[in-house]
Structure formats: structure tokens, C-alpha cells
Amino acid sequence: MDINYKKFKVIVREGYESICAVVAEIIAGQIATQPDSVLGLATGSTPLGVYKKLVGTDFSRVTCFNLDEYHPIERTNHQSYHYFMMQNLFNRVNINPDNINIPSGEAVDFAAECDAYEEKIAASGGIDLQLLGIGPCGHVGFNEPAAIFPKQTHYVALDSSTIEANSRFFESTDKVPKHAITMGVGTIFSARHILLMATGSHKADIVEKVVLGDIDPQVSGSILQLHPNVTLAMDAAAAVKLLQSL
Ligand code: GLP
């Protein structure tokens, strides 16, 4: 099912595999029409199936910027987003390693790391297509509940709900890094096309809140209501509440 709701182009497919296929096609289509595309990429369980389907796509001229990384964390740590991206995508496609950009969890000078990341995105010409998942608190990247929408790439203390949700990947909750470096809401908003993805029944409430709730920095994904070009791709389980309310 494909519908337009306000500025959102909403795509719903029955199951996880079929929505991943649609999202992978959109990304592959972007690369086919513009081989030197700048992609913004996300981690998390949601896009895993998309990355699998992108193996075989020609990334030779593509530049990628990842949304975020824990801090502190070594890039070799199996829970780092750096490791995740290498394992699940970058080691499996023909991307030029110079075109892989992920905030460093090893940076000592966080402010300099954040500024350099922001400058590099601008120097690349900006992000053509930004893939996003959504966290349990409605965050995009690691833009945690806050009093204002953070504009640029920044160093952030993780919300307790994020630490709890992400503890499933660590030995225990206290092993989850307490901080991260993340693109800001402004950085994300500057992308020319946003591809927001949500799958599973545990995302149904937050999807409804992000799309229909107040535009509120406590739910950073809600800013996307103002973006002119958002595709919202969901499986039926994640879409159920939103579709009931439209
Ligand atoms: C993390 C990431 C987000 C991601 C979210 C959802 O917190 N920083 O970018 O969207 O997890 O993860 P999942 O896809 O596993 O539900």
C-alpha cells in the first residue's frame, strides 16, 4: 500500500523482507541515477535486511556518512557502529574506503571531531538520501529528548531509554557507552530526501507519535513533519496505529 499523508510518502508492505526490498530499491535507484550520490546511513536492527539486499550494487563512486557512533568505543569493538557498518555493508560492496565516514568513537577532542564531520558533509555537497531508523523515544540518530532541536553534529549523553534498548547488544546495561557523537537534527534535515524506516509492532506507537504528534524536541523525529521530501517505509506491524489514526 502506498499513500501520501501531508508531506509523507507512506509505503507499507506486509512483512520485513518486502519492505526491505522496497527500501533497497529506492537506495539502488538513487545510486543508478546519480552514481556519485552522497548517502546518509543508519545502524540498528531495522536496516539490516536493506544492507543485505544492497550487496551487488555499485558503490564505487558513492560517498557515505553514518549518522552516529557511541563514545567512547574502539572501532574494533564488535558493538561499535563502525564495526557494524563494515560487517553488514562496507566490506561487502565496492565502496572506496576513503568515502566511508563514521564519527569516531575514539576522538579525544569531541568538539573538533563534530565540527570536522559537519564540514566534511558540507564539502561533499550535502546528503542526497538519508536512511533513518527510529529509536524507542522517537529519536533519529542519537538526537535524544531535549529542550531544543540540536542543529549540528554534537556530543550527547544517551537517554536512559536508549541505553536500555541498546543493552540487548551488550553483556549488560552498564557496558553500554553513556555518550555518543551524532549528526544533529539540522544536519539530518538538510538531506534532500529522507527515507525513514520502521519495522515491528514495538515501533507502532512511536511511529504514530512521530508523524501525528506535536513537533517536539523531546521526540526528535517529529521534525520530519516539516521536511519536504520524506518517504516513510514500514511493515504492516509498525504501521498499524498510524493507519488507524489517518
Ligand atoms: C539506535 C541508533 C538509531 C536507530 C535506533 C533504532 O539508537 N542510534 O539511529 O534508528 O537505534 O534501532 P533499531 O533499528 O535496532 O530499532
CSV table of C-alpha atoms in Angstrom, one decimal, residues 3-246:
chain,number,residue,atom,x,y,z
A,3,ILE,CA,-0.4,6.6,0.3
A,4,ASN,CA,0.5,10.3,0.6
A,5,TYR,CA,-0.2,11.9,4.0
A,6,LYS,CA,0.7,15.6,4.3
A,7,LYS,CA,4.3,15.7,3.2
A,8,PHE,CA,5.0,12.0,3.9
A,9,LYS,CA,5.0,9.4,1.1
A,10,VAL,CA,4.0,6.4,3.1
A,11,ILE,CA,4.9,2.9,1.9
A,12,VAL,CA,3.6,-0.1,3.7
A,13,ARG,CA,4.4,-3.7,2.9
A,14,GLU,CA,3.2,-6.8,4.8
A,15,GLY,CA,6.5,-8.1,6.2
A,16,TYR,CA,10.1,-7.2,7.0
A,17,GLU,CA,11.6,-8.7,3.9
A,18,SER,CA,9.3,-7.0,1.5
A,19,ILE,CA,9.7,-3.5,3.0
A,20,CYS,CA,13.5,-4.0,3.0
A,21,ALA,CA,13.3,-4.8,-0.7
A,22,VAL,CA,11.4,-1.6,-1.4
A,23,VAL,CA,13.9,0.5,0.6
A,24,ALA,CA,16.9,-1.2,-1.0
A,25,GLU,CA,15.4,-0.5,-4.5
A,26,ILE,CA,15.0,3.2,-3.6
A,27,ILE,CA,18.7,3.4,-2.5
A,28,ALA,CA,19.9,1.4,-5.5
A,29,GLY,CA,17.7,3.7,-7.8
A,30,GLN,CA,19.3,6.8,-6.2
A,31,ILE,CA,22.8,5.3,-7.0
A,32,ALA,CA,21.8,4.3,-10.5
A,33,THR,CA,20.5,7.8,-11.4
A,34,GLN,CA,23.4,9.6,-9.6
A,35,PRO,CA,26.4,7.2,-9.2
A,36,ASP,CA,28.4,9.8,-7.1
A,37,SER,CA,25.5,10.1,-4.6
A,38,VAL,CA,26.1,11.1,-1.0
A,39,LEU,CA,24.2,8.7,1.2
A,40,GLY,CA,23.5,9.1,4.9
A,41,LEU,CA,23.3,5.7,6.6
A,42,ALA,CA,21.9,4.3,9.8
A,43,THR,CA,22.7,1.4,12.1
A,44,GLY,CA,20.3,-0.7,14.2
A,45,SER,CA,18.4,-3.9,13.5
A,46,THR,CA,15.9,-2.2,11.2
A,47,PRO,CA,18.2,-1.6,8.1
A,48,LEU,CA,20.0,-4.9,8.3
A,49,GLY,CA,17.8,-6.5,5.6
A,50,VAL,CA,18.3,-3.5,3.4
A,51,TYR,CA,22.1,-3.7,3.6
A,52,LYS,CA,21.9,-7.4,2.7
A,53,LYS,CA,19.9,-6.6,-0.5
A,54,LEU,CA,22.3,-3.8,-1.5
A,55,VAL,CA,25.2,-6.3,-1.9
A,56,GLY,CA,26.0,-6.2,-5.6
A,57,THR,CA,25.0,-2.6,-6.0
A,58,ASP,CA,27.8,-0.4,-7.5
A,59,PHE,CA,29.1,1.8,-4.7
A,60,SER,CA,32.4,2.7,-6.5
A,61,ARG,CA,31.6,6.4,-6.7
A,62,VAL,CA,29.3,6.7,-3.6
A,63,THR,CA,30.2,8.6,-0.5
A,64,CYS,CA,28.6,7.6,2.8
A,65,PHE,CA,28.2,9.4,6.1
A,66,ASN,CA,26.9,7.5,9.1
A,67,LEU,CA,24.5,9.1,11.5
A,68,ASP,CA,26.3,8.4,14.7
A,69,GLU,CA,28.7,6.4,16.9
A,70,TYR,CA,28.9,5.6,20.6
A,71,HIS,CA,31.6,7.4,22.6
A,72,PRO,CA,34.0,6.2,23.9
A,73,ILE,CA,34.3,3.0,21.8
A,74,GLU,CA,37.1,1.5,19.8
A,75,ARG,CA,36.3,0.9,16.2
A,76,THR,CA,37.3,-2.7,16.5
A,77,ASN,CA,34.7,-3.3,19.3
A,78,HIS,CA,32.0,-5.5,17.9
A,79,GLN,CA,29.3,-3.2,19.3
A,80,SER,CA,30.7,-0.1,17.6
A,81,TYR,CA,28.7,1.3,14.7
A,82,HIS,CA,32.0,1.3,12.7
A,83,TYR,CA,32.2,-2.5,13.1
A,84,PHE,CA,28.5,-2.9,12.3
A,85,MET,CA,28.8,-1.0,9.0
A,86,MET,CA,32.0,-2.8,7.9
A,87,GLN,CA,30.4,-6.2,8.6
A,88,ASN,CA,27.0,-5.5,7.3
A,89,LEU,CA,27.7,-3.3,4.2
A,90,PHE,CA,31.1,-1.8,3.5
A,91,ASN,CA,33.1,-5.0,3.4
A,92,ARG,CA,30.5,-6.5,1.1
A,93,VAL,CA,30.3,-3.7,-1.6
A,94,ASN,CA,32.9,-2.0,-3.7
A,95,ILE,CA,32.9,1.3,-1.8
A,96,ASN,CA,36.2,3.3,-1.8
A,97,PRO,CA,37.3,3.2,1.8
A,98,ASP,CA,38.2,7.0,1.5
A,99,ASN,CA,34.4,7.6,1.0
A,100,ILE,CA,33.4,5.9,4.3
A,101,ASN,CA,32.6,8.4,7.0
A,102,ILE,CA,31.6,7.5,10.5
A,103,PRO,CA,32.0,9.7,13.6
A,104,SER,CA,34.9,8.5,15.6
A,105,GLY,CA,34.2,6.9,19.0
A,106,GLU,CA,37.9,7.2,19.7
A,107,ALA,CA,38.0,11.0,19.3
A,108,VAL,CA,39.7,12.8,22.2
A,109,ASP,CA,38.6,16.3,21.1
A,110,PHE,CA,34.9,15.7,20.6
A,111,ALA,CA,34.2,19.3,19.6
A,112,ALA,CA,36.8,19.2,16.8
A,113,GLU,CA,35.5,15.8,15.6
A,114,CYS,CA,31.9,17.1,15.4
A,115,ASP,CA,33.0,20.3,13.5
A,116,ALA,CA,35.1,18.3,11.1
A,117,TYR,CA,32.3,15.9,10.4
A,118,GLU,CA,29.9,18.7,9.7
A,119,GLU,CA,32.4,20.4,7.4
A,120,LYS,CA,33.1,17.2,5.5
A,121,ILE,CA,29.3,16.7,4.9
A,122,ALA,CA,29.1,20.2,3.6
A,123,ALA,CA,32.2,19.8,1.4
A,124,SER,CA,30.7,16.7,-0.1
A,125,GLY,CA,27.8,18.8,-1.4
A,126,GLY,CA,25.4,17.6,1.2
A,127,ILE,CA,23.4,14.3,1.7
A,128,ASP,CA,21.3,13.2,-1.3
A,129,LEU,CA,19.5,10.4,0.5
A,130,GLN,CA,19.4,9.9,4.3
A,131,LEU,CA,18.3,6.5,5.6
A,132,LEU,CA,16.9,6.7,9.2
A,133,GLY,CA,15.6,4.3,11.8
A,134,ILE,CA,13.7,5.4,14.8
A,135,GLY,CA,14.6,4.8,18.4
A,136,PRO,CA,12.1,3.9,21.2
A,137,CYS,CA,11.9,7.6,22.3
A,138,GLY,CA,11.3,8.7,18.8
A,139,HIS,CA,14.9,9.8,18.3
A,140,VAL,CA,16.7,10.0,14.9
A,141,GLY,CA,20.4,9.3,15.1
A,142,PHE,CA,21.2,9.9,18.7
A,143,ASN,CA,19.2,13.1,19.0
A,144,GLU,CA,17.9,12.4,22.4
A,145,PRO,CA,14.9,14.1,24.1
A,146,ALA,CA,16.0,17.7,24.7
A,147,ALA,CA,14.7,21.2,25.2
A,148,ILE,CA,15.7,22.3,21.7
A,149,PHE,CA,16.4,20.5,18.4
A,150,PRO,CA,20.2,20.2,18.2
A,151,LYS,CA,21.3,21.7,15.0
A,152,GLN,CA,24.7,20.2,14.1
A,153,THR,CA,26.8,17.1,14.8
A,154,HIS,CA,27.4,17.0,18.5
A,155,TYR,CA,28.4,15.0,21.6
A,156,VAL,CA,25.5,13.8,23.5
A,157,ALA,CA,24.6,11.9,26.8
A,158,LEU,CA,22.4,9.0,25.9
A,159,ASP,CA,18.9,8.8,27.3
A,160,SER,CA,18.1,6.0,29.7
A,161,SER,CA,15.6,4.6,27.3
A,162,THR,CA,18.2,4.4,24.6
A,163,ILE,CA,20.7,2.7,26.9
A,164,GLU,CA,18.1,0.2,28.0
A,165,ALA,CA,17.0,-0.5,24.4
A,166,ASN,CA,20.6,-0.9,23.1
A,167,SER,CA,21.7,-3.0,26.1
A,168,ARG,CA,20.5,-6.1,24.2
A,169,PHE,CA,23.7,-5.9,22.2
A,170,PHE,CA,26.0,-5.6,25.2
A,171,GLU,CA,26.8,-8.0,28.0
A,172,SER,CA,24.9,-5.8,30.4
A,173,THR,CA,23.3,-2.4,30.7
A,174,ASP,CA,26.3,-0.9,32.4
A,175,LYS,CA,28.5,-1.9,29.4
A,176,VAL,CA,26.6,0.4,27.1
A,177,PRO,CA,28.6,3.6,26.4
A,178,LYS,CA,26.9,6.6,28.1
A,179,HIS,CA,27.6,9.1,25.3
A,180,ALA,CA,27.7,9.3,21.5
A,181,ILE,CA,28.5,11.6,18.6
A,182,THR,CA,25.6,12.1,16.3
A,183,MET,CA,24.6,14.2,13.4
A,184,GLY,CA,22.3,17.0,14.6
A,185,VAL,CA,18.6,17.3,13.7
A,186,GLY,CA,19.7,20.2,11.4
A,187,THR,CA,22.3,18.0,9.7
A,188,ILE,CA,19.6,15.3,9.0
A,189,PHE,CA,17.0,17.9,8.0
A,190,SER,CA,19.4,19.2,5.3
A,191,ALA,CA,19.3,15.9,3.4
A,192,ARG,CA,17.5,16.3,0.1
A,193,HIS,CA,15.5,13.1,0.6
A,194,ILE,CA,14.8,11.3,3.9
A,195,LEU,CA,14.0,7.6,3.9
A,196,LEU,CA,12.6,6.8,7.4
A,197,MET,CA,12.1,3.1,8.1
A,198,ALA,CA,10.3,1.4,10.9
A,199,THR,CA,9.5,-2.3,11.3
A,200,GLY,CA,7.9,-4.4,14.0
A,201,SER,CA,4.9,-3.9,16.3
A,202,HIS,CA,7.2,-2.4,19.0
A,203,LYS,CA,7.5,0.7,16.7
A,204,ALA,CA,3.8,1.2,16.1
A,205,ASP,CA,3.2,3.7,19.0
A,206,ILE,CA,6.3,5.8,18.3
A,207,VAL,CA,5.7,6.0,14.5
A,208,GLU,CA,2.2,7.4,15.2
A,209,LYS,CA,3.7,9.9,17.6
A,210,VAL,CA,6.5,11.0,15.2
A,211,VAL,CA,4.0,11.5,12.3
A,212,LEU,CA,0.9,12.8,14.1
A,213,GLY,CA,2.2,14.2,17.4
A,214,ASP,CA,3.5,17.6,18.2
A,215,ILE,CA,6.7,18.8,16.6
A,216,ASP,CA,8.7,18.5,19.8
A,217,PRO,CA,12.5,18.2,20.6
A,218,GLN,CA,11.5,15.5,23.1
A,219,VAL,CA,10.7,13.4,20.1
A,220,SER,CA,13.4,14.4,17.6
A,221,GLY,CA,12.0,12.5,14.6
A,222,SER,CA,8.9,14.7,14.8
A,223,ILE,CA,10.9,17.5,13.0
A,224,LEU,CA,10.4,15.4,9.8
A,225,GLN,CA,6.8,16.6,9.6
A,226,LEU,CA,8.3,19.8,8.2
A,227,HIS,CA,10.7,18.2,5.7
A,228,PRO,CA,9.5,18.5,2.1
A,229,ASN,CA,10.7,15.1,0.9
A,230,VAL,CA,10.2,12.2,3.4
A,231,THR,CA,9.5,8.6,2.4
A,232,LEU,CA,8.2,6.6,5.4
A,233,ALA,CA,8.7,2.9,4.8
A,234,MET,CA,7.1,0.4,7.2
A,235,ASP,CA,6.0,-3.1,7.6
A,236,ALA,CA,2.3,-3.7,8.5
A,237,ALA,CA,3.1,-4.2,12.2
A,238,ALA,CA,4.8,-0.8,12.6
A,239,ALA,CA,2.2,1.0,10.5
A,240,VAL,CA,-0.9,-0.4,12.3
A,241,LYS,CA,-1.5,2.5,14.7
A,242,LEU,CA,-0.7,5.2,12.2
A,243,LEU,CA,-3.0,3.8,9.6
A,244,GLN,CA,-5.9,3.6,12.2
A,245,SER,CA,-5.4,7.3,13.0
A,246,LEU,CA,-5.2,8.7,9.5
